[in-house]
mmCIF file of C-alpha atoms in Angstrom:
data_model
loop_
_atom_site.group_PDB
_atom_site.id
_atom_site.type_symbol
_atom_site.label_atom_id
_atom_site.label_comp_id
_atom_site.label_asym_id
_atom_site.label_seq_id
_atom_site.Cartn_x
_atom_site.Cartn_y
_atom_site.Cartn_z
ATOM 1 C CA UNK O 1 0.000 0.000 0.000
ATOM 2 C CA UNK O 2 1.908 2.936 -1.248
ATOM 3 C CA UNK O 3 -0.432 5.609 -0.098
ATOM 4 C CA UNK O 4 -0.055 9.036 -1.719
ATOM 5 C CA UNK O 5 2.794 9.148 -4.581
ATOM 6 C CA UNK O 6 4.440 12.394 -5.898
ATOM 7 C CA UNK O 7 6.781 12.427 -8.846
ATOM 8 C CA UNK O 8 9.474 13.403 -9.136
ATOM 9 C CA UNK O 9 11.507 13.899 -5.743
ATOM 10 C CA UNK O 10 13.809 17.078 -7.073
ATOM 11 C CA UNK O 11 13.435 19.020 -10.157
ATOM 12 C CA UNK O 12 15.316 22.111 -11.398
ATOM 13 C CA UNK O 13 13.958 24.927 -14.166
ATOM 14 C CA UNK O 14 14.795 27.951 -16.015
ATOM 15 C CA UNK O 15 12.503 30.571 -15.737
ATOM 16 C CA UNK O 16 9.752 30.152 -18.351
ATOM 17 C CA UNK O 17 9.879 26.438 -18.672
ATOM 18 C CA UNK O 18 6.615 24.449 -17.793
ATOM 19 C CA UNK O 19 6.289 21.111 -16.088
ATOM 20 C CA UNK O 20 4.079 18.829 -14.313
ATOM 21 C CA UNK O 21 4.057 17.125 -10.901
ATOM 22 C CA UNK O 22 2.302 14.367 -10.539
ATOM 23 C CA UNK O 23 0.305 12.775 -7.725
ATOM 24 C CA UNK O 24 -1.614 9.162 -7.470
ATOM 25 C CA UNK O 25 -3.046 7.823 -4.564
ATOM 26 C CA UNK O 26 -4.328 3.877 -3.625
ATOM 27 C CA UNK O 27 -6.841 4.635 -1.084
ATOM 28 C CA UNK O 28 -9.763 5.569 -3.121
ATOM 29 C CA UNK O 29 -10.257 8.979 -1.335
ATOM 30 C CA UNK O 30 -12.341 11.565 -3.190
ATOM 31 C CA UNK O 31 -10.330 14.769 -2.324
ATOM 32 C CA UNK O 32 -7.037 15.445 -3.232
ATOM 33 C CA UNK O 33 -5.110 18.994 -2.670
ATOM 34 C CA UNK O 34 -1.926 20.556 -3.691
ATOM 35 C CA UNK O 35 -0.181 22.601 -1.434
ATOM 36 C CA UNK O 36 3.464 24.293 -0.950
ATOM 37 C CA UNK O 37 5.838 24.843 2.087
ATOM 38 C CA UNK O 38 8.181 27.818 2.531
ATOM 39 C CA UNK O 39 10.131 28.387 5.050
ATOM 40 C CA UNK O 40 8.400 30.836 7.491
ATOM 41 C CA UNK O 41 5.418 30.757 6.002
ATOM 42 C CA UNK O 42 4.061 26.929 6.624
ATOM 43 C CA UNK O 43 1.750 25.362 4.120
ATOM 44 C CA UNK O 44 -0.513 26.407 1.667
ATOM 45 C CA UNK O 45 -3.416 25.845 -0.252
ATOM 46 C CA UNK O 46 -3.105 25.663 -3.978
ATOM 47 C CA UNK O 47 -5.899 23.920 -5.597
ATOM 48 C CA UNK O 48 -8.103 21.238 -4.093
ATOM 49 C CA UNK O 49 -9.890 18.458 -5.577
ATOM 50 C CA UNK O 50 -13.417 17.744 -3.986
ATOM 51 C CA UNK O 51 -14.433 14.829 -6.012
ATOM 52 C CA UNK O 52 -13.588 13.311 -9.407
ATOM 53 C CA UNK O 53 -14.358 15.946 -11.880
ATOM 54 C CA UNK O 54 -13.931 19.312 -9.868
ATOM 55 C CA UNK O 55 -11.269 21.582 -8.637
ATOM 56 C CA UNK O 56 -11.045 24.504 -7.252
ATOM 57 C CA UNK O 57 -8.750 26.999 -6.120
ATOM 58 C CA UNK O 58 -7.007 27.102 -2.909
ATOM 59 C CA UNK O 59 -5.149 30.106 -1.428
ATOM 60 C CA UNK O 60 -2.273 30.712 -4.008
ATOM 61 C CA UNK O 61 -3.767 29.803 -7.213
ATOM 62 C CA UNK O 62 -2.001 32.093 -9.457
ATOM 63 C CA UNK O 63 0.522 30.301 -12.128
ATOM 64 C CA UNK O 64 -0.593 27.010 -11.651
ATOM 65 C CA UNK O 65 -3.032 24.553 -13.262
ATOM 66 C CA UNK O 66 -4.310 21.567 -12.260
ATOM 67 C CA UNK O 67 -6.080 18.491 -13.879
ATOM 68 C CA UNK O 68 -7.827 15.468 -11.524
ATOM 69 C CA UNK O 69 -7.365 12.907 -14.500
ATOM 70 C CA UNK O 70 -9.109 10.515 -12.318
ATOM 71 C CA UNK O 71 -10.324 9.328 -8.845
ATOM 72 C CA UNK O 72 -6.409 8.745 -8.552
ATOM 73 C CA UNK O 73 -4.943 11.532 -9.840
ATOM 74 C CA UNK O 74 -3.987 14.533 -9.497
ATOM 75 C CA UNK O 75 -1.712 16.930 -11.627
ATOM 76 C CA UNK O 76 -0.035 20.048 -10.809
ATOM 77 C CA UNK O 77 0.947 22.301 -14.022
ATOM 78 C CA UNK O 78 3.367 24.728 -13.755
ATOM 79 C CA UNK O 79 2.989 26.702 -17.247
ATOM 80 C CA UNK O 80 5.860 29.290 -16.956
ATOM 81 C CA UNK O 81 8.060 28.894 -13.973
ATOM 82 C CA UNK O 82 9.085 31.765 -11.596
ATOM 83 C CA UNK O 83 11.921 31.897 -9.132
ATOM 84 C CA UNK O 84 8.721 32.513 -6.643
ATOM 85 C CA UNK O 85 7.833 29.494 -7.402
ATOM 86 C CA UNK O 86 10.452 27.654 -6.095
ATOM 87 C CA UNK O 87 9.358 25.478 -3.269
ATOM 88 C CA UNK O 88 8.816 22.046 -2.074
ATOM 89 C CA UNK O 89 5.308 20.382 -3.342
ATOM 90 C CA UNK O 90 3.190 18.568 -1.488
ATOM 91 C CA UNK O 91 0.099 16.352 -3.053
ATOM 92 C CA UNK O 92 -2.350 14.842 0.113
ATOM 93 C CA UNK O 93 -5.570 13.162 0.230
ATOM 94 C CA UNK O 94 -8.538 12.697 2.553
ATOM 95 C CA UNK O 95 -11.516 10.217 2.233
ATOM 96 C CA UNK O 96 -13.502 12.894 1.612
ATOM 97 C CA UNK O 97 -13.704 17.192 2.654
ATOM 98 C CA UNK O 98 -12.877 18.861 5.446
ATOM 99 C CA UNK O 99 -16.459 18.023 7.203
ATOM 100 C CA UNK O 100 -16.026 14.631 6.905
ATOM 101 C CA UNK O 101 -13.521 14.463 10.004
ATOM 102 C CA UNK O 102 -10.777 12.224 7.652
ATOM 103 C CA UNK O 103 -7.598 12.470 8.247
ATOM 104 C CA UNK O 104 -4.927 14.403 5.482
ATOM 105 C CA UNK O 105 -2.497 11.758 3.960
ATOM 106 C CA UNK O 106 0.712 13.348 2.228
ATOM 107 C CA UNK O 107 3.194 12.614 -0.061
ATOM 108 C CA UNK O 108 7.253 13.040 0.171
ATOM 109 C CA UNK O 109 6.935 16.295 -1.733
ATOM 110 C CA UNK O 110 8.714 17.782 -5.237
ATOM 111 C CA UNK O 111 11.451 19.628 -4.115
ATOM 112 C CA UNK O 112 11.538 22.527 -7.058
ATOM 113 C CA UNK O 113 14.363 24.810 -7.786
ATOM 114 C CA UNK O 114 13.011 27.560 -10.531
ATOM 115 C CA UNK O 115 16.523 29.905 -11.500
ATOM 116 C CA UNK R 1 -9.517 35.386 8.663
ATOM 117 C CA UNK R 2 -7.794 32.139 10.575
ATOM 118 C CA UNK R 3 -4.578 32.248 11.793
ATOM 119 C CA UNK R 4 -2.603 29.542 13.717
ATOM 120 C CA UNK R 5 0.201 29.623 16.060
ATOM 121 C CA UNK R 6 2.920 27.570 17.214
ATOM 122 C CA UNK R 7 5.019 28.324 19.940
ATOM 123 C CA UNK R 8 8.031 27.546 20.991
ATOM 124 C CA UNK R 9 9.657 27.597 17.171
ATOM 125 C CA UNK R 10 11.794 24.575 18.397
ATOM 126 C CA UNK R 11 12.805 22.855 21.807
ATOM 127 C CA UNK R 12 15.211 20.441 23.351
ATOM 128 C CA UNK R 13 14.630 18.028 25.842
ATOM 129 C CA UNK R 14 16.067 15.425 27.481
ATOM 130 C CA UNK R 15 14.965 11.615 26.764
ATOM 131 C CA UNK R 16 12.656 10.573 29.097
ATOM 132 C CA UNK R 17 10.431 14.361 29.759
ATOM 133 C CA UNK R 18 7.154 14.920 29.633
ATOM 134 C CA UNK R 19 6.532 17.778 26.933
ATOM 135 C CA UNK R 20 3.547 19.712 26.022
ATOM 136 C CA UNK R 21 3.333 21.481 22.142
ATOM 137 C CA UNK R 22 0.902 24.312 21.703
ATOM 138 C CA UNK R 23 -1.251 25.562 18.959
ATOM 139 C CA UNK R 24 -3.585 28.673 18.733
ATOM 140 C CA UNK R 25 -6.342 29.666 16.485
ATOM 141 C CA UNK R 26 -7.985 32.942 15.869
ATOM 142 C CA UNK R 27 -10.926 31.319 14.563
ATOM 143 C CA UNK R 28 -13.529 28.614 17.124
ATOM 144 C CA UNK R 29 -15.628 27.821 13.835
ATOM 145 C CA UNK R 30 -13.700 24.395 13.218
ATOM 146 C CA UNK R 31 -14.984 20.870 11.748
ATOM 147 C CA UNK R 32 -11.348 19.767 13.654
ATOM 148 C CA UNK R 33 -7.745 20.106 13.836
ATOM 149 C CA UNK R 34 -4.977 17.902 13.569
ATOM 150 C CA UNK R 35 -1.728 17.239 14.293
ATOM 151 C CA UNK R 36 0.900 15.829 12.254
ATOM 152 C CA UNK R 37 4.748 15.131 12.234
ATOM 153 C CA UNK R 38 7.487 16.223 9.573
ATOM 154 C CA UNK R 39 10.605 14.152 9.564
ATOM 155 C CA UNK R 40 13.169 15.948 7.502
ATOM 156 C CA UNK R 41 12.448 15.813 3.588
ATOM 157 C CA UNK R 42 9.475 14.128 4.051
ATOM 158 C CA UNK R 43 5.615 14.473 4.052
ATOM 159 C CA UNK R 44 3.565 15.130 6.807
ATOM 160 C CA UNK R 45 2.181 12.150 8.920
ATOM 161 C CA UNK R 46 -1.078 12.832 10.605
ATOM 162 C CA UNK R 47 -1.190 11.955 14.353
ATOM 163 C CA UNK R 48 -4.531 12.609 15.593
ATOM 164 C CA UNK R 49 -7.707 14.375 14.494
ATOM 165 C CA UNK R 50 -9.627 16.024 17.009
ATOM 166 C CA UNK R 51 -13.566 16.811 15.803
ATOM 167 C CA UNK R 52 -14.683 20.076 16.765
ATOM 168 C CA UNK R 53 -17.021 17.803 19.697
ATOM 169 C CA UNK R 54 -14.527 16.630 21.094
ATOM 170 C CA UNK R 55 -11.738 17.583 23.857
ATOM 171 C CA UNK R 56 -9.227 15.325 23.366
ATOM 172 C CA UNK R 57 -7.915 12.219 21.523
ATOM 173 C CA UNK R 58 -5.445 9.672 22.708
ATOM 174 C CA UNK R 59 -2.728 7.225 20.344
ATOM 175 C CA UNK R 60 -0.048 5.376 22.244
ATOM 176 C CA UNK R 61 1.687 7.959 24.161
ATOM 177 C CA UNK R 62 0.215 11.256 22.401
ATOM 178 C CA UNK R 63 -2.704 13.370 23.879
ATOM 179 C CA UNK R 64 -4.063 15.809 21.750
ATOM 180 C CA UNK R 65 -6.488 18.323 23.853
ATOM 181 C CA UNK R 66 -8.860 21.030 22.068
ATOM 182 C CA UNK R 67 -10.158 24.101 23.709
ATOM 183 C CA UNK R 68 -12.257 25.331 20.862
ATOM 184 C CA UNK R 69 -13.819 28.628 23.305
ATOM 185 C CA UNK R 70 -10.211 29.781 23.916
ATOM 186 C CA UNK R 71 -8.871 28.754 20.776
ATOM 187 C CA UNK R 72 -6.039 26.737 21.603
ATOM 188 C CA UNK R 73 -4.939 22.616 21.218
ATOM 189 C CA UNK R 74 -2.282 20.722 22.930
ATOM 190 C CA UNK R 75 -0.223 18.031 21.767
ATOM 191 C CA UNK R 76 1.203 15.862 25.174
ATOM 192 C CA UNK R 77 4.453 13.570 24.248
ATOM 193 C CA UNK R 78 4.692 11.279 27.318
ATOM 194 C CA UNK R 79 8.537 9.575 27.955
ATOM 195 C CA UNK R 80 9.888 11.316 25.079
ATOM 196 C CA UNK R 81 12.260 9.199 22.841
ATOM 197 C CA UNK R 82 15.206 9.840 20.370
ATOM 198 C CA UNK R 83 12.688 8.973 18.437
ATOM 199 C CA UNK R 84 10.230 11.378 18.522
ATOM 200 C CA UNK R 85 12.451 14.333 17.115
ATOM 201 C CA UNK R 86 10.845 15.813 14.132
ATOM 202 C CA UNK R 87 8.937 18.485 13.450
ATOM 203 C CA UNK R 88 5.073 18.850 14.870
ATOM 204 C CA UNK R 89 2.410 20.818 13.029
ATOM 205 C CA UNK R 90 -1.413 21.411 13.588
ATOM 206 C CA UNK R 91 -3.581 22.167 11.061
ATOM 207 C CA UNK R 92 -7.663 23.923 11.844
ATOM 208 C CA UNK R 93 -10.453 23.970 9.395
ATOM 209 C CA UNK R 94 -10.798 27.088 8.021
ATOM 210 C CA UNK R 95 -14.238 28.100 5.765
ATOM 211 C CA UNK R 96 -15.591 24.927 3.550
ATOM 212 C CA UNK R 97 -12.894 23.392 2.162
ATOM 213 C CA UNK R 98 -9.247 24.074 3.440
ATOM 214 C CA UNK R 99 -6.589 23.914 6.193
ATOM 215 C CA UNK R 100 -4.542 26.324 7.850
ATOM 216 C CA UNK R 101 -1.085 25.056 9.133
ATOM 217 C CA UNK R 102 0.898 26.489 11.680
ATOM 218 C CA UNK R 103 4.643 26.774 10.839
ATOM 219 C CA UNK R 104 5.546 24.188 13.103
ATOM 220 C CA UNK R 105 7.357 23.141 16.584
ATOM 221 C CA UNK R 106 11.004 21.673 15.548
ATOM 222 C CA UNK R 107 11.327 18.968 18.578
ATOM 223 C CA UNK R 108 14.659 17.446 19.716
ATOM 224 C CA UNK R 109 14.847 14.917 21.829
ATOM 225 C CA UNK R 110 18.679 14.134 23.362
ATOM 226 C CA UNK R 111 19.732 10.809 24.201
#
């Protein structure tokens, strides 16, 4: 049972380059989220995944797209990369929202470099 | 707007102490809050959940208490271990749909 998988582990851009991070999870929850940690600043919301078919944005939407492919997936597009964007990535998953009272599972996080 | 607070940034104890982690809120209007652990380059690992009628929630030797009038949760470590260094976050509800995380305790334990 792998739980909730992020690829890749490190990745390093040029400004203005694009590139996805993926997420899957094996414990057929319904909401997924994206989030990043900075120092200082703990984590936060990107984009969130309710169910299959929706997302929505989070706190710090802006330069980032996402797609939920399926029940177990969840993609994070960066379309033009920033230096402000350089942070480590982390995908999680709950049974279902934040009413439901399920716990937040995370993965090891994309460490990304943007220069 | 919620806010969350951690204090102390980090601590050091001795193996073997009794050690208490704190965690404020601004906000009481919570569906819960949790508490997870962050070894070093790695993703967070939830600890315990506390539901917003609740006041406290027990696994192994952690004790999570939750004070929703005052705002405020603990997180009790009993016989701290090696072990147990890492660093401890909680996390509130905040609106419909989303977290707020504080920035974190840093925890050392010394053998």
């Amino acid at each position: 049972n792998a739980g909730v998988t992020q690829t890749p582990k490190f990745q390093v851009l040029k400004t203005g380059q694009s590139m996805t991070l993926q997420c899957a999870q094996d414990m057929n929850h319904n909401s997924m989220y994206w989030y990043r940690q900075d120092p200082g600043m703990g984590l936060r919301l990107i984009y969130y995944s309710a169910s299959e078919g929706t997302t929505d944005k989070g706190e710090v939407p802006n330069g980032y797209n996402v797609s939920r492919l399926n029940k177990r997936e969840f993609s994070l597009r960066l379309e033009s990369a920033a230096p402000s964007q350089t942070s480590v990535y982390f995908c999680a998953s709950s049974e279902a929202g934040i009413r439901s009272n399920s716990p937040l599972h995370f993965g090891n996080g994309t460490r990304l470099t943007v220069t | 707007k919620q806010e969350v607070t951690q204090i102390p940034a980090a601590l050091s104890v001795p193996e073997g102490e009794n050690l208490v982690l704190n965690c404020s809120f601004t906000d009481s209007a919570i569906y819960n809050l949790q508490w997870f652990r962050q070894d070093p380059g790695k993703g967070l690992t939830s600890l315990l959940l506390i539901q917003s009628s609740q006041r406290e929630q027990t696994s192994g030797r952690l004790n999570a208490s939750l004070d929703k009038s005052s705002g405020r949760s603990t997180l009790y470590i009993a016989a701290s271990q090696p072990g147990d260094s890492a660093t401890y976050l909680c996390a509130v509800t905040s609106g419909t749909y989303k977290y707020i995380f504080g920035t974190g305790t840093r925890l050392k334990v010394l053998a």
